[in-house]
Rosetta silent file (secondary structure, phi, psi, omega in degrees, C-alpha in Angstrom):
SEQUENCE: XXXXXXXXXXXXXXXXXXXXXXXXXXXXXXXXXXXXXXXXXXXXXXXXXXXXXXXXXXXXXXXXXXXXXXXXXXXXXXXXXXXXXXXXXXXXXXXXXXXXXXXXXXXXXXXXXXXXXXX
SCORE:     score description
SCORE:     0.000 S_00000001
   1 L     0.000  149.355 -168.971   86.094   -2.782   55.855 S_00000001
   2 E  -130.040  179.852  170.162   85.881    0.490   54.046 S_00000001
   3 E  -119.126   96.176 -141.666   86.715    1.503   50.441 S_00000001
   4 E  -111.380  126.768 -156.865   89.113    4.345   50.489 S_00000001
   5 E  -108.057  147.772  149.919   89.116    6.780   47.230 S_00000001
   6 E  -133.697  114.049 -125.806   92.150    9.380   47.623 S_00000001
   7 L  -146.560   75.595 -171.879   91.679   11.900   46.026 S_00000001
   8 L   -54.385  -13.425  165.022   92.063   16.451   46.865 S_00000001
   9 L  -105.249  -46.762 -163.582   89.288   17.433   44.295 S_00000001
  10 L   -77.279  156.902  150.349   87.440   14.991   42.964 S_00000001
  11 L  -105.697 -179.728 -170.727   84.693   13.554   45.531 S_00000001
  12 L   -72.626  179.517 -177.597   84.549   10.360   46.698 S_00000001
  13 L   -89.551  136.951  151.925   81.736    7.787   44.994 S_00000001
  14 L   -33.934  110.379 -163.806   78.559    7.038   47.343 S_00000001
  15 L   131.683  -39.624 -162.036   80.364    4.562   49.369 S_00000001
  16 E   -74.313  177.381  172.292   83.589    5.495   49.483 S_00000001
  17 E  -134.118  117.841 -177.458   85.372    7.345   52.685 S_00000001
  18 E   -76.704  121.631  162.660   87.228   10.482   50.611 S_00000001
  19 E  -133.368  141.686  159.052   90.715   11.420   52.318 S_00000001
  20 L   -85.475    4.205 -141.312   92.911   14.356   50.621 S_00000001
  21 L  -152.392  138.616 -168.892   95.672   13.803   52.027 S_00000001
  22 H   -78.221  -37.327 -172.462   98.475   10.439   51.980 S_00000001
  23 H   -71.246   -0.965  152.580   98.971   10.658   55.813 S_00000001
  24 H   -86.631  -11.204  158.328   95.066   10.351   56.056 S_00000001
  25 H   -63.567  -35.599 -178.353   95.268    7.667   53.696 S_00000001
  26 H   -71.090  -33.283 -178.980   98.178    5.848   55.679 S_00000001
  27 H   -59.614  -46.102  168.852   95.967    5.777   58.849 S_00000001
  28 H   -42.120  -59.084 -166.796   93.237    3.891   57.276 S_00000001
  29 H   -62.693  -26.038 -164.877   96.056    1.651   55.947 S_00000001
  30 H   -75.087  -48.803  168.861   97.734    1.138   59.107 S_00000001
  31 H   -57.639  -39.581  162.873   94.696   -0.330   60.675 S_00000001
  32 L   126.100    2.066 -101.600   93.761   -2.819   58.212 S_00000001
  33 L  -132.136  -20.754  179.019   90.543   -1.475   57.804 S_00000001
  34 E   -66.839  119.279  162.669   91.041   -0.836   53.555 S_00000001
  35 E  -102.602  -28.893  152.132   89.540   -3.169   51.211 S_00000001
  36 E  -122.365  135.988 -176.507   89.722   -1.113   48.076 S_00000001
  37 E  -110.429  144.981  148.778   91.907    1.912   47.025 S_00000001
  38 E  -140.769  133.199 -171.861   91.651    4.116   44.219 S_00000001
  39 E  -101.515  150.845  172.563   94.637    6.815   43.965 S_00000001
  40 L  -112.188  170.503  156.672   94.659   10.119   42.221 S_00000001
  41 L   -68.347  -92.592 -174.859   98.595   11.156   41.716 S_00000001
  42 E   -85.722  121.693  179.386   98.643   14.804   42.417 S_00000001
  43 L  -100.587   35.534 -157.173   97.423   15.999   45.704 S_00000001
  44 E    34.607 -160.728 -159.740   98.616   19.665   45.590 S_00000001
  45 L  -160.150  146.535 -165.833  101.251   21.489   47.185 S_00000001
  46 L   -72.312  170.617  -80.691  102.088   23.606   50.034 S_00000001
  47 L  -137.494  -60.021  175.433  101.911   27.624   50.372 S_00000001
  48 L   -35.146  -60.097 -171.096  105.680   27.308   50.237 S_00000001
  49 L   -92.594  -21.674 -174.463  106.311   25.705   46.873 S_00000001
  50 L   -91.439  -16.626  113.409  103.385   27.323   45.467 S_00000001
  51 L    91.712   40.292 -158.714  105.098   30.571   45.691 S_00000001
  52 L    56.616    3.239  174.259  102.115   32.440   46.214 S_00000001
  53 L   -66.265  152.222  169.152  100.399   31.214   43.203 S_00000001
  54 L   -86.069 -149.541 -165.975   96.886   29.771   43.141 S_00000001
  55 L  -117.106  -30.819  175.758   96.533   26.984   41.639 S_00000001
  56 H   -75.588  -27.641  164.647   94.855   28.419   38.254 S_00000001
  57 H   -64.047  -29.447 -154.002   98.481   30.439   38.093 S_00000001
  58 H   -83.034  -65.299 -164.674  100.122   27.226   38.492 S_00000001
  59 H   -90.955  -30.591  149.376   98.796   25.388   35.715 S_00000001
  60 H   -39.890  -26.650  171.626   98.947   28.616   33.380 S_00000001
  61 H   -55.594  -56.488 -179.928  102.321   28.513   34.274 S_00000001
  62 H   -79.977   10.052  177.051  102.819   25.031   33.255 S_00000001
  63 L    77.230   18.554 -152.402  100.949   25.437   29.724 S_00000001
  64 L    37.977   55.512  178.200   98.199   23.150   32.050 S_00000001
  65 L   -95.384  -23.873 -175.013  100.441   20.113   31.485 S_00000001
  66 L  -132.296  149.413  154.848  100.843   19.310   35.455 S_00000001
  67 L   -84.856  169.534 -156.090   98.646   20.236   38.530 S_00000001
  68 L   -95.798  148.131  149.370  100.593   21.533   41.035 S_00000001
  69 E   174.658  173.348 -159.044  102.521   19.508   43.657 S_00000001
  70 L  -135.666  173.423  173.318  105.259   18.905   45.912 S_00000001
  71 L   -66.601    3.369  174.981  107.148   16.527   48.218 S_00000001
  72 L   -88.198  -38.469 -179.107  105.789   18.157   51.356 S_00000001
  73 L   -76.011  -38.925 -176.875  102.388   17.269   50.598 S_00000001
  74 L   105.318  176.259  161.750  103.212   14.479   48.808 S_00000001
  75 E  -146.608  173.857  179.941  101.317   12.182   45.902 S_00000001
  76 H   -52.808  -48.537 -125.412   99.435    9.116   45.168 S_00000001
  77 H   -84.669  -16.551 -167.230  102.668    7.440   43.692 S_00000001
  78 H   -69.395  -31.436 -175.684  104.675    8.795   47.728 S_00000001
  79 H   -53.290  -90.487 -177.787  101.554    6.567   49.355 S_00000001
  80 H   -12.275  -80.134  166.798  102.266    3.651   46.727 S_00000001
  81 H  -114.117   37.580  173.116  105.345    3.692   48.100 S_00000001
  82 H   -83.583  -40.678  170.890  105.289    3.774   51.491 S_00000001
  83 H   -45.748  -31.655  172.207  102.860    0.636   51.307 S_00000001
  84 H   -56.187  -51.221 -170.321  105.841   -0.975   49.320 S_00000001
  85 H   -73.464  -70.382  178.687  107.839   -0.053   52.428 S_00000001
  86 H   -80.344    1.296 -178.074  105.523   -0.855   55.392 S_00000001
  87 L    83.706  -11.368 -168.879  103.789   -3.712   53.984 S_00000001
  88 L  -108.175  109.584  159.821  100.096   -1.864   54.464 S_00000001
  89 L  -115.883  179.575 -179.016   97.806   -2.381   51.585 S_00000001
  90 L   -51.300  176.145  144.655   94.178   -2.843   50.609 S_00000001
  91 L   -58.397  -56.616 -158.931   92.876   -6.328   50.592 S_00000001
  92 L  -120.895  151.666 -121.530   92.318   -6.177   46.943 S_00000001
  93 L   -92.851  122.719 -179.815   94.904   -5.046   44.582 S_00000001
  94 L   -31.884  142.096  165.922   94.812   -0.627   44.246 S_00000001
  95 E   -86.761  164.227  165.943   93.082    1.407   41.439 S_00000001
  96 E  -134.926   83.159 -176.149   94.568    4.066   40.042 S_00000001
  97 L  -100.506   29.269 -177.115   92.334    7.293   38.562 S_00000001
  98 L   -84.057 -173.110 -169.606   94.437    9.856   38.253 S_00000001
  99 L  -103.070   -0.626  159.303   94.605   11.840   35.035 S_00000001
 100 L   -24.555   46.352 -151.285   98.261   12.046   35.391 S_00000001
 101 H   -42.546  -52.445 -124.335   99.932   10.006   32.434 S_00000001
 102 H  -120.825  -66.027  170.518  103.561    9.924   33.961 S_00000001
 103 H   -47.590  -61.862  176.182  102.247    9.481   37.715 S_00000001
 104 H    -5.583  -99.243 -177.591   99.879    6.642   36.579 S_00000001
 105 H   -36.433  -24.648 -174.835  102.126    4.672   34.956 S_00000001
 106 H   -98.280   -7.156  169.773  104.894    5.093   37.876 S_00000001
 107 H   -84.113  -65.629  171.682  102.018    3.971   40.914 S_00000001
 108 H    17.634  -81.216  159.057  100.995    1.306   38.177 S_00000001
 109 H   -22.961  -88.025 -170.954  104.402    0.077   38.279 S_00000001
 110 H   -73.034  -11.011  106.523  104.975   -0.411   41.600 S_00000001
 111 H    10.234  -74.556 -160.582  100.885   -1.750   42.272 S_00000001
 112 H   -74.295  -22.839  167.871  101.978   -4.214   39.879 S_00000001
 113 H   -60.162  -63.226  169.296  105.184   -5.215   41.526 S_00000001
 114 H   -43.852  -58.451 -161.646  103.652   -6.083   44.703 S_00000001
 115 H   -76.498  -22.430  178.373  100.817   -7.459   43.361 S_00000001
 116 H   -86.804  -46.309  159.232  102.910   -9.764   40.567 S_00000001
 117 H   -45.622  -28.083  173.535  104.980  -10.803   43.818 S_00000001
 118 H   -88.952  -62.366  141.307  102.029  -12.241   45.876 S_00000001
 119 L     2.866    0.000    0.000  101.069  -13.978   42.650 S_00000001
């Protein structure tokens, strides 16, 4: 059983197995193999949507209110729910660290749905 942090900046904790990315998070999940998650929300965004910006353009852009990302790449809250959808979750009920306020609260949500449903 591993302990899977996901997470494109930060690094994982001594312990943890670090994936950037939700479809390297869904493989772990698919296997069974997760016993604890902790999600970040925003996982950046592709070349495309980014619009040749860096990422330090990005959040000047935004008055640094969002970090940048998009539906190609995805976020914590698209993992959150495709586990709602396939059924594959931790063992033990998901963390949530991003610094997101808005994402939080909407993986939260659905965390808590599941988890109020087994319950």
């Amino acid at each position: 059983m591993i302990d899977l942090w996901l997470d494109d900046i930060r690094p994982a904790p001594h312990g943890w197995v670090g994936v950037k990315t939700v479809e390297e998070a869904q493989q772990y999940l698919k296997v069974g193999t997760v016993r604890n998650a902790s999600l970040d929300h925003d996982l950046g965004a592709c070349a495309e949507c980014m619009n040749g910006r860096t990422a330090e353009q990005w959040l000047e852009a935004t008055n640094y209110t969002q970090m940048p990302h998009c539906e190609h790449v995805g976020t914590g809250y698209t993992l959150v729910c495709w586990m709602e959808e396939t059924g594959c979750w931790p063992q033990e009920m998901p963390t949530v660290h991003s610094a997101n306020p808005a994402g939080r609260l909407k993986m939260l949500a659905a965390i808590h749905r599941e988890w109020d449903r087994r319950f």
